[in-house]
CSV table of C-alpha atoms and ligand atoms in Angstrom, one decimal:
chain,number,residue,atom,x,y,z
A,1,UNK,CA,0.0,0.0,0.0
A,2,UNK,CA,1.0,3.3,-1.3
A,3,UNK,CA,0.5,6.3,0.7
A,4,UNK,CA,1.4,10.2,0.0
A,5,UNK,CA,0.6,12.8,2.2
A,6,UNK,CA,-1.0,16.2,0.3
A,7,UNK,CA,-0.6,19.9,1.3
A,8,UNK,CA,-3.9,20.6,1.1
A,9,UNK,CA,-5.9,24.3,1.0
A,10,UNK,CA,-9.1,23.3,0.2
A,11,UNK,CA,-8.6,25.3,-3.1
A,12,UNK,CA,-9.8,23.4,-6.8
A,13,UNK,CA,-6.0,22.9,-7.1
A,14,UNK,CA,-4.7,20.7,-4.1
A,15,UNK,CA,-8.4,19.0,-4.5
A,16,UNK,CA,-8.1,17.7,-8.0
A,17,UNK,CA,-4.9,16.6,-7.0
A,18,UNK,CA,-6.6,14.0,-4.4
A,19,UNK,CA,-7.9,11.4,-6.9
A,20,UNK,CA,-5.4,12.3,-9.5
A,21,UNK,CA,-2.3,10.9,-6.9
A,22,UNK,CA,-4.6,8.2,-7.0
A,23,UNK,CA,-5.2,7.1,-10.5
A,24,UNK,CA,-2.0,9.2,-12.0
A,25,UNK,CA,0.0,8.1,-9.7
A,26,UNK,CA,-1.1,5.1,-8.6
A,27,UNK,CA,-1.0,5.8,-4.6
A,28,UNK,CA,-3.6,4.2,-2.3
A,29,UNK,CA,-3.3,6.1,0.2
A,30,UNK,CA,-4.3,10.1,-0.2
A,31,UNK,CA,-3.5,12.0,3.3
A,32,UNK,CA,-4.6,15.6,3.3
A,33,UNK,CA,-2.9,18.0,5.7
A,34,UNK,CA,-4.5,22.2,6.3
A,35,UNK,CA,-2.5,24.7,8.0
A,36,UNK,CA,-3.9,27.0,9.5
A,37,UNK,CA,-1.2,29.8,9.7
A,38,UNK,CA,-3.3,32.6,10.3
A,39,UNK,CA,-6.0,32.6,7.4
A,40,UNK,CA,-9.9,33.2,7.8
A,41,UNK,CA,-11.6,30.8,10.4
A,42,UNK,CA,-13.7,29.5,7.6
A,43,UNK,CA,-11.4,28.9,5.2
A,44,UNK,CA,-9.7,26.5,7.4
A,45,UNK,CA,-13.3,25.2,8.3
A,46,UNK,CA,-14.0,24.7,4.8
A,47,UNK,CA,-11.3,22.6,4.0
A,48,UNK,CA,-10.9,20.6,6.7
A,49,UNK,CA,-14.8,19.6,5.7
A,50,UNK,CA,-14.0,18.8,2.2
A,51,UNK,CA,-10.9,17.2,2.9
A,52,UNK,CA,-13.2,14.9,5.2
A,53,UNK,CA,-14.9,13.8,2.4
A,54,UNK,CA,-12.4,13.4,0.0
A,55,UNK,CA,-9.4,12.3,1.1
A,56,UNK,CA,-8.3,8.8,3.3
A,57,UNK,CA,-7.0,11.0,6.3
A,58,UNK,CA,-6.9,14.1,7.6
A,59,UNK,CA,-4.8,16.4,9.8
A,60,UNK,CA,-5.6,20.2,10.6
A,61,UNK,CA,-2.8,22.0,12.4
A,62,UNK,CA,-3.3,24.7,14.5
A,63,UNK,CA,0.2,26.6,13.7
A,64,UNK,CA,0.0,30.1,14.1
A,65,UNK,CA,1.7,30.2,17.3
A,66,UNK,CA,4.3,28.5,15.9
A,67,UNK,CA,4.2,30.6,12.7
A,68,UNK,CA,4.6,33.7,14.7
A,69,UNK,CA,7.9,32.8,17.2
A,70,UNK,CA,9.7,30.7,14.6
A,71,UNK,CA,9.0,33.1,11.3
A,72,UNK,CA,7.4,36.3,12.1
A,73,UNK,CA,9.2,37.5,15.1
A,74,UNK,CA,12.3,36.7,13.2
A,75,UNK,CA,11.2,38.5,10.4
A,76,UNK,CA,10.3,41.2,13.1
A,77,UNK,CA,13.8,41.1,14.4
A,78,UNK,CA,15.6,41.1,10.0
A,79,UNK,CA,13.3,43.9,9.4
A,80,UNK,CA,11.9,41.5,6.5
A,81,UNK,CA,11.8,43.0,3.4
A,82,UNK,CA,12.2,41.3,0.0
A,83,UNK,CA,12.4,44.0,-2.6
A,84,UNK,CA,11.5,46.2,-0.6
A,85,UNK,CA,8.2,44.4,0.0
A,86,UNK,CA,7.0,42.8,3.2
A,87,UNK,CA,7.3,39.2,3.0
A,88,UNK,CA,4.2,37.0,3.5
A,89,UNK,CA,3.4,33.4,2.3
A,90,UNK,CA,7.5,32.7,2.2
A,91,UNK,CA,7.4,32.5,5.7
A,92,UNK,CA,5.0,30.4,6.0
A,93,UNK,CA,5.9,27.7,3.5
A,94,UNK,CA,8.8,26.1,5.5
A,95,UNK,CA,6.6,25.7,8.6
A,96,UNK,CA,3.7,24.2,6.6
A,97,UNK,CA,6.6,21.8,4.9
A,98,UNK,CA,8.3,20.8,8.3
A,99,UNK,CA,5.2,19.8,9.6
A,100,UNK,CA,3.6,17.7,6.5
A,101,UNK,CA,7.2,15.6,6.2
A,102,UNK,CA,6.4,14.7,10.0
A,103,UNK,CA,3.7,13.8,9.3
A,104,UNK,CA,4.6,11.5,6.7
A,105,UNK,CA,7.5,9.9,8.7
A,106,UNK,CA,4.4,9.1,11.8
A,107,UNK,CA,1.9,7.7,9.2
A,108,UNK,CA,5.1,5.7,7.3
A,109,UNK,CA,3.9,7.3,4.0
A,110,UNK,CA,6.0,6.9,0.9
A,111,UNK,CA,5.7,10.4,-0.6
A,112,UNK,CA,5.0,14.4,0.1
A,113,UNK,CA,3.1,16.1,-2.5
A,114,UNK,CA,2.2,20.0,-3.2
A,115,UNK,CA,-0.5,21.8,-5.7
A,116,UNK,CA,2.3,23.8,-6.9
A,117,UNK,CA,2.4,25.4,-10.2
A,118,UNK,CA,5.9,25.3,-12.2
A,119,UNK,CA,6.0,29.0,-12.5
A,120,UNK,CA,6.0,30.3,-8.8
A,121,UNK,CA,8.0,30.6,-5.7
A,122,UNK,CA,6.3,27.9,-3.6
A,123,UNK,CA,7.3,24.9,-5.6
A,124,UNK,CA,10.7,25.6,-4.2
A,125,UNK,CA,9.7,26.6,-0.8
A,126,UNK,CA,7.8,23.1,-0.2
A,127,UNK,CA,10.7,21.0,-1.9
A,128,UNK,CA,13.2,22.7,-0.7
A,129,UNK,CA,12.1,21.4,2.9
A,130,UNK,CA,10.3,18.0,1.2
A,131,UNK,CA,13.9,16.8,-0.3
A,132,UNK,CA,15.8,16.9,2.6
A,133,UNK,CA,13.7,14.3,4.4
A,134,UNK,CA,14.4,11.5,1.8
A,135,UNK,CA,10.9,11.1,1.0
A,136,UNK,CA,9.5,11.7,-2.8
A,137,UNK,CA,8.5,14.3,-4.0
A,138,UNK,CA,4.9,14.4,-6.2
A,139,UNK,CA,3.9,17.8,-7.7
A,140,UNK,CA,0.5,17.1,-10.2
A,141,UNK,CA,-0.1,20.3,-11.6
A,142,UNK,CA,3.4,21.5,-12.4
A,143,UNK,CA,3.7,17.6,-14.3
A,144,UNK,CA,0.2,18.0,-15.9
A,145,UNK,CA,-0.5,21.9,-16.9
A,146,UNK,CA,-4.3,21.0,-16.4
A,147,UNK,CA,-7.2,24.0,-17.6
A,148,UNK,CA,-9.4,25.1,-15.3
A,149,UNK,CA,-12.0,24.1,-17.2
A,150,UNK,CA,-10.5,20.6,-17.0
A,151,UNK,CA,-10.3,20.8,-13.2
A,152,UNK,CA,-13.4,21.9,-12.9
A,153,UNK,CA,-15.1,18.9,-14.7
A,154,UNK,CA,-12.7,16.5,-13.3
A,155,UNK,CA,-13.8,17.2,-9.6
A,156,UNK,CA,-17.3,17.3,-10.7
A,157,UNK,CA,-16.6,13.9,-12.1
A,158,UNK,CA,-14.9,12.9,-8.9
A,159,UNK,CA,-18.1,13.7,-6.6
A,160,UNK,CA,-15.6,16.7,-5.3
A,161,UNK,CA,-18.1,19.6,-4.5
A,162,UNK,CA,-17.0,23.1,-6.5
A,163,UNK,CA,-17.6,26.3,-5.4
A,164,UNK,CA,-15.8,28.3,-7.6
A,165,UNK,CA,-16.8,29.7,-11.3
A,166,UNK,CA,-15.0,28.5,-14.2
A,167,UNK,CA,-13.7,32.1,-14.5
A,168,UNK,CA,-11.0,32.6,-12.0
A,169,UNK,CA,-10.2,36.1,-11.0
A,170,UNK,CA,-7.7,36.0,-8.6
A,171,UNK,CA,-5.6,33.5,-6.8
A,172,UNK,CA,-5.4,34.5,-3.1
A,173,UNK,CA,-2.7,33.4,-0.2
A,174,UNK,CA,-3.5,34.5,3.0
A,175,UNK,CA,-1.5,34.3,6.7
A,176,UNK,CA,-1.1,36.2,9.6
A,177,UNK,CA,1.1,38.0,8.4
A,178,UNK,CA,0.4,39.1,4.7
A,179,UNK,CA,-2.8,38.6,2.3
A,180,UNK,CA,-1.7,38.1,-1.7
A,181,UNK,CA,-3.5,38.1,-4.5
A,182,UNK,CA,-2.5,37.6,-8.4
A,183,UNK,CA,-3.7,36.3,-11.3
A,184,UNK,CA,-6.5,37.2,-13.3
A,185,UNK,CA,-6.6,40.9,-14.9
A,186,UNK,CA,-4.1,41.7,-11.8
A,187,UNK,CA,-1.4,40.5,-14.3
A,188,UNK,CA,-1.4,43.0,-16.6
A,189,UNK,CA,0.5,45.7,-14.7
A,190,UNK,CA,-1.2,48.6,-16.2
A,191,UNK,CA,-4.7,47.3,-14.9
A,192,UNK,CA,-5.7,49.6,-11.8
A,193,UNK,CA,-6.7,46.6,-8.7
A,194,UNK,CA,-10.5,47.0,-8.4
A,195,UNK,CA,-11.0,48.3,-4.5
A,196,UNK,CA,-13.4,44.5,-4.5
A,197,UNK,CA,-9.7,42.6,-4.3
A,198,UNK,CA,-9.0,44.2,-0.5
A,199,UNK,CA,-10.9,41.9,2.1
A,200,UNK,CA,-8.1,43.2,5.2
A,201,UNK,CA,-8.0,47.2,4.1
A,202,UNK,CA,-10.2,49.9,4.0
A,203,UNK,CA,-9.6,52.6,1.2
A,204,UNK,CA,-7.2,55.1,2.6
A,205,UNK,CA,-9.6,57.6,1.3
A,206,UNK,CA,-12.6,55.8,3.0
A,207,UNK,CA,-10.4,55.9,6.4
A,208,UNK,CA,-11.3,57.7,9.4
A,209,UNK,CA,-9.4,60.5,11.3
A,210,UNK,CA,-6.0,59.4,12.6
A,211,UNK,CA,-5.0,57.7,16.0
A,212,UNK,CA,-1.9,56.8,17.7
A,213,UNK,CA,-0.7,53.5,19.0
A,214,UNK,CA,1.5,52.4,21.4
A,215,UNK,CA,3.9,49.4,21.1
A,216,UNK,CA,6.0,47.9,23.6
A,217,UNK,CA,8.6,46.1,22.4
A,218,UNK,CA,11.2,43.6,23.9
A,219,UNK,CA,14.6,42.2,22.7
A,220,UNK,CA,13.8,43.4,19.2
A,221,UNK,CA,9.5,41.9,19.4
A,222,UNK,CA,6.3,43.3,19.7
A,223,UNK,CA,5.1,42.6,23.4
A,224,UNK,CA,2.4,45.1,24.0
A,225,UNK,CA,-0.5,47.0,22.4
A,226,UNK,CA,-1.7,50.5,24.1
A,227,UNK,CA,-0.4,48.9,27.2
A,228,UNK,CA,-2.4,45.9,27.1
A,229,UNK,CA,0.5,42.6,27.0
A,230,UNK,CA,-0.4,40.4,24.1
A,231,UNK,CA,0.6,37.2,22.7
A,232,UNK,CA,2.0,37.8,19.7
A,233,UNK,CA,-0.8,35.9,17.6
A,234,UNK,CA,-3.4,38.3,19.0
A,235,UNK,CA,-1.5,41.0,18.8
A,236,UNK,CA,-0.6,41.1,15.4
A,237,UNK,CA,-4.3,40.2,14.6
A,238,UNK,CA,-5.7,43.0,16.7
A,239,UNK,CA,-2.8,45.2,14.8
A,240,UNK,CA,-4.3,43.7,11.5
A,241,UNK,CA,-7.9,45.1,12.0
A,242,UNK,CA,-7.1,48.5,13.7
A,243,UNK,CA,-4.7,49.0,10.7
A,244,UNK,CA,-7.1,47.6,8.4
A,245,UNK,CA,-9.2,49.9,9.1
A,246,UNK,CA,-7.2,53.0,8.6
A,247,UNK,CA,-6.0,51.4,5.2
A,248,UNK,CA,-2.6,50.6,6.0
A,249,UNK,CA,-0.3,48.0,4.6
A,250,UNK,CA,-1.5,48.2,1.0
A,251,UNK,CA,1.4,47.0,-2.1
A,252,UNK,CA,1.2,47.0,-5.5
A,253,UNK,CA,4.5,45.8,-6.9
A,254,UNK,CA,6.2,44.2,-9.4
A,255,UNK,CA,8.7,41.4,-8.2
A,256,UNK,CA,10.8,39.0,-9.0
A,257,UNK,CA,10.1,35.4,-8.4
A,258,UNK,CA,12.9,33.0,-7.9
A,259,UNK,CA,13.1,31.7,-11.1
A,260,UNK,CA,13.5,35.2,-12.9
A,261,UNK,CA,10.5,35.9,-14.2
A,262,UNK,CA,8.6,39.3,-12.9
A,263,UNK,CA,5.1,39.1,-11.5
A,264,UNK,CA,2.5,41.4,-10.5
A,265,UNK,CA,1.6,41.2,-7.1
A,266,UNK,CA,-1.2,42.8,-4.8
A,267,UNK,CA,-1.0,42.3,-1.0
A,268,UNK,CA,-2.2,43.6,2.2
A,269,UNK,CA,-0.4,43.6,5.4
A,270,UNK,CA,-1.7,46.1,8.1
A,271,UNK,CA,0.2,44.4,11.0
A,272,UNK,CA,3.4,44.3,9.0
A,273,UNK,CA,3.6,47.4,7.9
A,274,UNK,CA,3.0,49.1,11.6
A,275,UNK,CA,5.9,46.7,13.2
A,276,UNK,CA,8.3,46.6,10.7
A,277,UNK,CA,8.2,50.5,11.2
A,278,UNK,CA,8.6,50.9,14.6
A,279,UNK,CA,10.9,48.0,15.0
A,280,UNK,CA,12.7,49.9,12.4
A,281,UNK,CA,12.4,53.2,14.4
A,282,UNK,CA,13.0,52.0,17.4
A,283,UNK,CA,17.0,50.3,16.3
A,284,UNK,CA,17.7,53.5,14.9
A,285,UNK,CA,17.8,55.2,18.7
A,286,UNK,CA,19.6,51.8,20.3
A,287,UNK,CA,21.9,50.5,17.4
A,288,UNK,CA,25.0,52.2,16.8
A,289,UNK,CA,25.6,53.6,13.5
A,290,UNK,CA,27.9,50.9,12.8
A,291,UNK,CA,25.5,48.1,14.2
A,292,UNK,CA,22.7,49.5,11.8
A,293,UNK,CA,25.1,49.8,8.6
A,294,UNK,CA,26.6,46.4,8.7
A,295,UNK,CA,23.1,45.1,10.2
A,296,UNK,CA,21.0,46.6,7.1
A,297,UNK,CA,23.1,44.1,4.9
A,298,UNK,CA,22.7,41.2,7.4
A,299,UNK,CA,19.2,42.4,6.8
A,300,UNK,CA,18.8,42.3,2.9
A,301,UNK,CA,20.7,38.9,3.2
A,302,UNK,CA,18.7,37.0,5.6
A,303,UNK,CA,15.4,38.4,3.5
A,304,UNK,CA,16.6,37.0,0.4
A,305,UNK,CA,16.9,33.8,2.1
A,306,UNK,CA,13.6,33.8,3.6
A,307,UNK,CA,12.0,34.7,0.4
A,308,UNK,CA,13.6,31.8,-1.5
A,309,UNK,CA,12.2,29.7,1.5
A,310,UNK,CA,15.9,28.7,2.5
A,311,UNK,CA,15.9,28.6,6.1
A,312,UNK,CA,17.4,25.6,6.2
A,313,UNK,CA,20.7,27.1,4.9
A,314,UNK,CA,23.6,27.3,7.2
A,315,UNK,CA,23.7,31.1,6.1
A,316,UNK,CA,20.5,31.7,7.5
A,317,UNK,CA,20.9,30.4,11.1
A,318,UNK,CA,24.7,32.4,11.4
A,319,UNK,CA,22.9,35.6,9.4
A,320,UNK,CA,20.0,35.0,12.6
A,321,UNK,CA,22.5,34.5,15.1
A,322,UNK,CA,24.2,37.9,14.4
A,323,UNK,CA,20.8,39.5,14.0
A,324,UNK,CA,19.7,37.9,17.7
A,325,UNK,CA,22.7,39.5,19.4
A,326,UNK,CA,21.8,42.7,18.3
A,327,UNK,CA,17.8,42.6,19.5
A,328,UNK,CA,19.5,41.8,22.7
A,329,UNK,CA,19.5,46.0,23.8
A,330,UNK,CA,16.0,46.0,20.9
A,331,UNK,CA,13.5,46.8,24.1
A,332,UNK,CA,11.2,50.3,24.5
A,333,UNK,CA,8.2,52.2,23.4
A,334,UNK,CA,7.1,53.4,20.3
A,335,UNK,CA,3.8,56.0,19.2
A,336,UNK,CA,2.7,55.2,15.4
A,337,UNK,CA,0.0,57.2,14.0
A,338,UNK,CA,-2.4,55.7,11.4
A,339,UNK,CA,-4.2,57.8,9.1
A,340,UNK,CA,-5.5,56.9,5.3
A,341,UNK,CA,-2.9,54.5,4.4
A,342,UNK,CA,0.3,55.6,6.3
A,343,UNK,CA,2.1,54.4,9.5
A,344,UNK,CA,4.3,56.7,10.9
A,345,UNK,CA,6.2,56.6,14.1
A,346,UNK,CA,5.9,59.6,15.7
A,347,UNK,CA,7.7,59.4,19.7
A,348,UNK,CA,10.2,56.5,20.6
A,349,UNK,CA,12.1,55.8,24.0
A,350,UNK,CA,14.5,53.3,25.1
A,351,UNK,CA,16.5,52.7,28.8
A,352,UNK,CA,18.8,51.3,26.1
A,353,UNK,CA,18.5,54.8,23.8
A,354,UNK,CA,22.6,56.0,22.5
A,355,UNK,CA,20.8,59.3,21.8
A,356,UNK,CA,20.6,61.8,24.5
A,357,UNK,CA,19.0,64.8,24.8
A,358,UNK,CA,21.7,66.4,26.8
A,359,UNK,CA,24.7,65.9,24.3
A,360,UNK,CA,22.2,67.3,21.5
A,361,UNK,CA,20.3,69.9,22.6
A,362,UNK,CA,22.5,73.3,21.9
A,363,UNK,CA,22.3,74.8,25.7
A,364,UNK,CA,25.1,73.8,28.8
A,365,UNK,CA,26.2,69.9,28.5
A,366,UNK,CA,29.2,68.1,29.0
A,367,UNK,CA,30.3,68.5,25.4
A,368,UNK,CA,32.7,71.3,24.8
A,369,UNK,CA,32.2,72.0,21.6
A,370,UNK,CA,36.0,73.6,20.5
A,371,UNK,CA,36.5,69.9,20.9
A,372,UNK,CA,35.7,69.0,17.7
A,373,UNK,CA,37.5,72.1,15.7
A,374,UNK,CA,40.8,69.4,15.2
A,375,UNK,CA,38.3,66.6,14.4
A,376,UNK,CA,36.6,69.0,11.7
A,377,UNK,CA,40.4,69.9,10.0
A,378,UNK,CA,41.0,66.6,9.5
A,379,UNK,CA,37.3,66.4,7.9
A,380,UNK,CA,37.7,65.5,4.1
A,381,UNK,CA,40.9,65.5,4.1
A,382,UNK,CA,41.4,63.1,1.2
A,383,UNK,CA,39.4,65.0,-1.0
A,384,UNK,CA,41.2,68.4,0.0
A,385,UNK,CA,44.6,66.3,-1.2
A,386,UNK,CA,43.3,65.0,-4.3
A,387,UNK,CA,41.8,69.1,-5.3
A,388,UNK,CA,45.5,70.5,-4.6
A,389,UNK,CA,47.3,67.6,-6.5
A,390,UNK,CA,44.6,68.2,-9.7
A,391,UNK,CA,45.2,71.6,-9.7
B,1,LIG,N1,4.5,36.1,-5.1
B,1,LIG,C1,4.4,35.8,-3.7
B,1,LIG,C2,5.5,35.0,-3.2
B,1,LIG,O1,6.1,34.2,-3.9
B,1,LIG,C3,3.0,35.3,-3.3
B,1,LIG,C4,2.5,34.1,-3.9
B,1,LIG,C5,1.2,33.8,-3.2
B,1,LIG,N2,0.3,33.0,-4.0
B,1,LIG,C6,-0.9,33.4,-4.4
B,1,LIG,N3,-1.7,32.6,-4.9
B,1,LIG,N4,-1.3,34.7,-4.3
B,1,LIG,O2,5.8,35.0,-2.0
């Protein structure tokens, strides 16, 4: 007896793919696995329903708390940016991977498979994570390039209940951390995204007047919310809908997948956007300058990683290590006003602060200032050199 084990959304996709491992691919044995990383309640629901009714066995993992210290906090902590884009279902690919190969070494299955298309970035992420556990690796719609229209009356065929028209607008990825959406008319880049595509974000325009939040955060992570402590799973939920609602975290950007080829891609990330900011903010007054130079390298680095879903990398645990040592002083306050669409930090303090209001300010302090008139000859001194010798 043949058994695979499927990463299953409850999508048409990953639920064609149940009796196709079946009678393409000659397993008995279909076991269907649903993360739940953070998307809608019912979506989980959903598919954990149909996969009841579909598939031989079925697991639903509760792993948002799991998604949030091992990936978001560290992406917290990197200052996560791919492309200058928040990251979003890349984090969350690994997790869902690591958990699906254990679940195949319990249930002594033969094979891991994915819904994966051959053009994308998740392919990699799942097999990346799928490979190193010796097990095979089954992907049917990157072997098969099936229609829609073939899907659609395949499942029908199959006694698998479809919800979904034969038109598909957009292809959606959603987690606690970032909502996605492509496909459709979204991939022509001069298209202007409908306002129906945003399910997290008001219209900046529709917004209402502006307020200001407090975060507390410690060793380089969010641990409060206008002084209330939080988990981090509620609060960057709770962050979600009060920056929803002021329109924040809205992209529209053109990126590179993994493979080369450019995509257009819509996403909403309320949460991100506020924390990433502060976080951000909040480095600038602890770090020294040095710390935050070489650091926004270590930065870039470990977010290319993460996007390319290679966390298993030696480089990324010695690029997290360097990035952990320096969250160590990461801990204080910061105020962030929303208002239509923007997040901007507008007070920050720190026990751990290098800035001080006494060196700065321009009355008495323990400066003197004729101090610095040799420091200031020797300013540009190269330069000076080079202008005499060109002369
Ligand atoms: N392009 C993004 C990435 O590779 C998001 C892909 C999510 N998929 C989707 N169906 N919207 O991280």
């Amino acid at each position: 007896m043949k058994t695979v084990v499927l990463a299953y959304s409850g999508g048409l996709d990953t639920s064609v793919c149940i009796p196709l491992l079946k009678e393409q691919y000659d397993y008995d044995r279909v076991i269907t696995v649903v993360a739940d990383v953070g998307q809608p309640a019912s979506e989980v629901d959903d598919a954990t329903k149909r996969a009841k009714t579909i598939a031989d066995e079925h697991y639903t993992l509760d792993l948002k708390e799991e998604f949030v210290t091992g990936y978001l906090f560290p992406s917290i902590k990197a200052n996560g940016l791919y492309e200058g884009y928040v990251l979003g279902t890349a984090l969350a690919r690994p997790l869902i991977a690591k958990k699906i190969a254990e679940i195949a070494e319990s249930e002594k299955a033969d094979a891991l498979a994915h819904g994966c298309t051959g053009k994308g970035n998740d392919q990699l992420r799942f097999e990346v994570v799928f490979r190193a556990t010796g097990f095979d690796v089954v992907a049917p719609m990157r072997d098969m390039n099936l229609t829609r229209e073939w899907e659609i009356d395949y499942a029908s065929d199959h006694g698998i209940p479809v919800t979904v028209s034969r038109e598909k607008i957009w292809s959606v990825d959603e987690n606690l951390w970032s909502r996605s959406i492509e496909g459709g008319r979204l991939e022509d880049p001069y298209f202007i995204p409908p306002e129906e595509i945003y399910e997290w974000t008001a219209s900046p325009e529709a917004a209402p007047d502006p307020v200001i939040i407090d975060l507390a955060f410690e060793n380089g992570v969010p641990v409060a919310l206008n002084g209330i402590v939080l988990d981090g799973v509620s609060l960057i939920a709770k962050l979600n809908k009060i920056g929803g609602v002021h329109g924040i975290g809205r992209t529209d950007a053109i990126e590179d997948r993994v493979l080369g080829l450019k995509a257009r891609e819509i996403y909403e990330h309320p949460a991100a956007t506020i924390l990433l900011s502060a976080h951000r903010d909040l480095e600038s007054l602890i770090l020294t300058r040095d710390e935050l130079r070489f650091k926004a390298m270590v930065d870039a680095a470990w977010a290319e990683l993460a996007y390319m879903g290679l966390v298993d990398d030696p480089l990324y645990a010695d690029l997290s290590a360097f990035i952990d040592e320096t969250q160590k002083r990461v801990t204080g306050d910061v105020k962030v006003r929303l208002y239509k669409g923007s997040a901007i930090v507008v007070a920050r303090r720190s026990d751990f602060a290098l800035y001080s209001e006494e060196l700065v300010s321009f009355g008495e302090s323990s400066i003197d200032q004729k101090d610095s008139e040799g420091f200031s000859k020797y300013h540009g001194f190269q330069a000076r050199l080079v202008q005499k010798i060109m002369k």
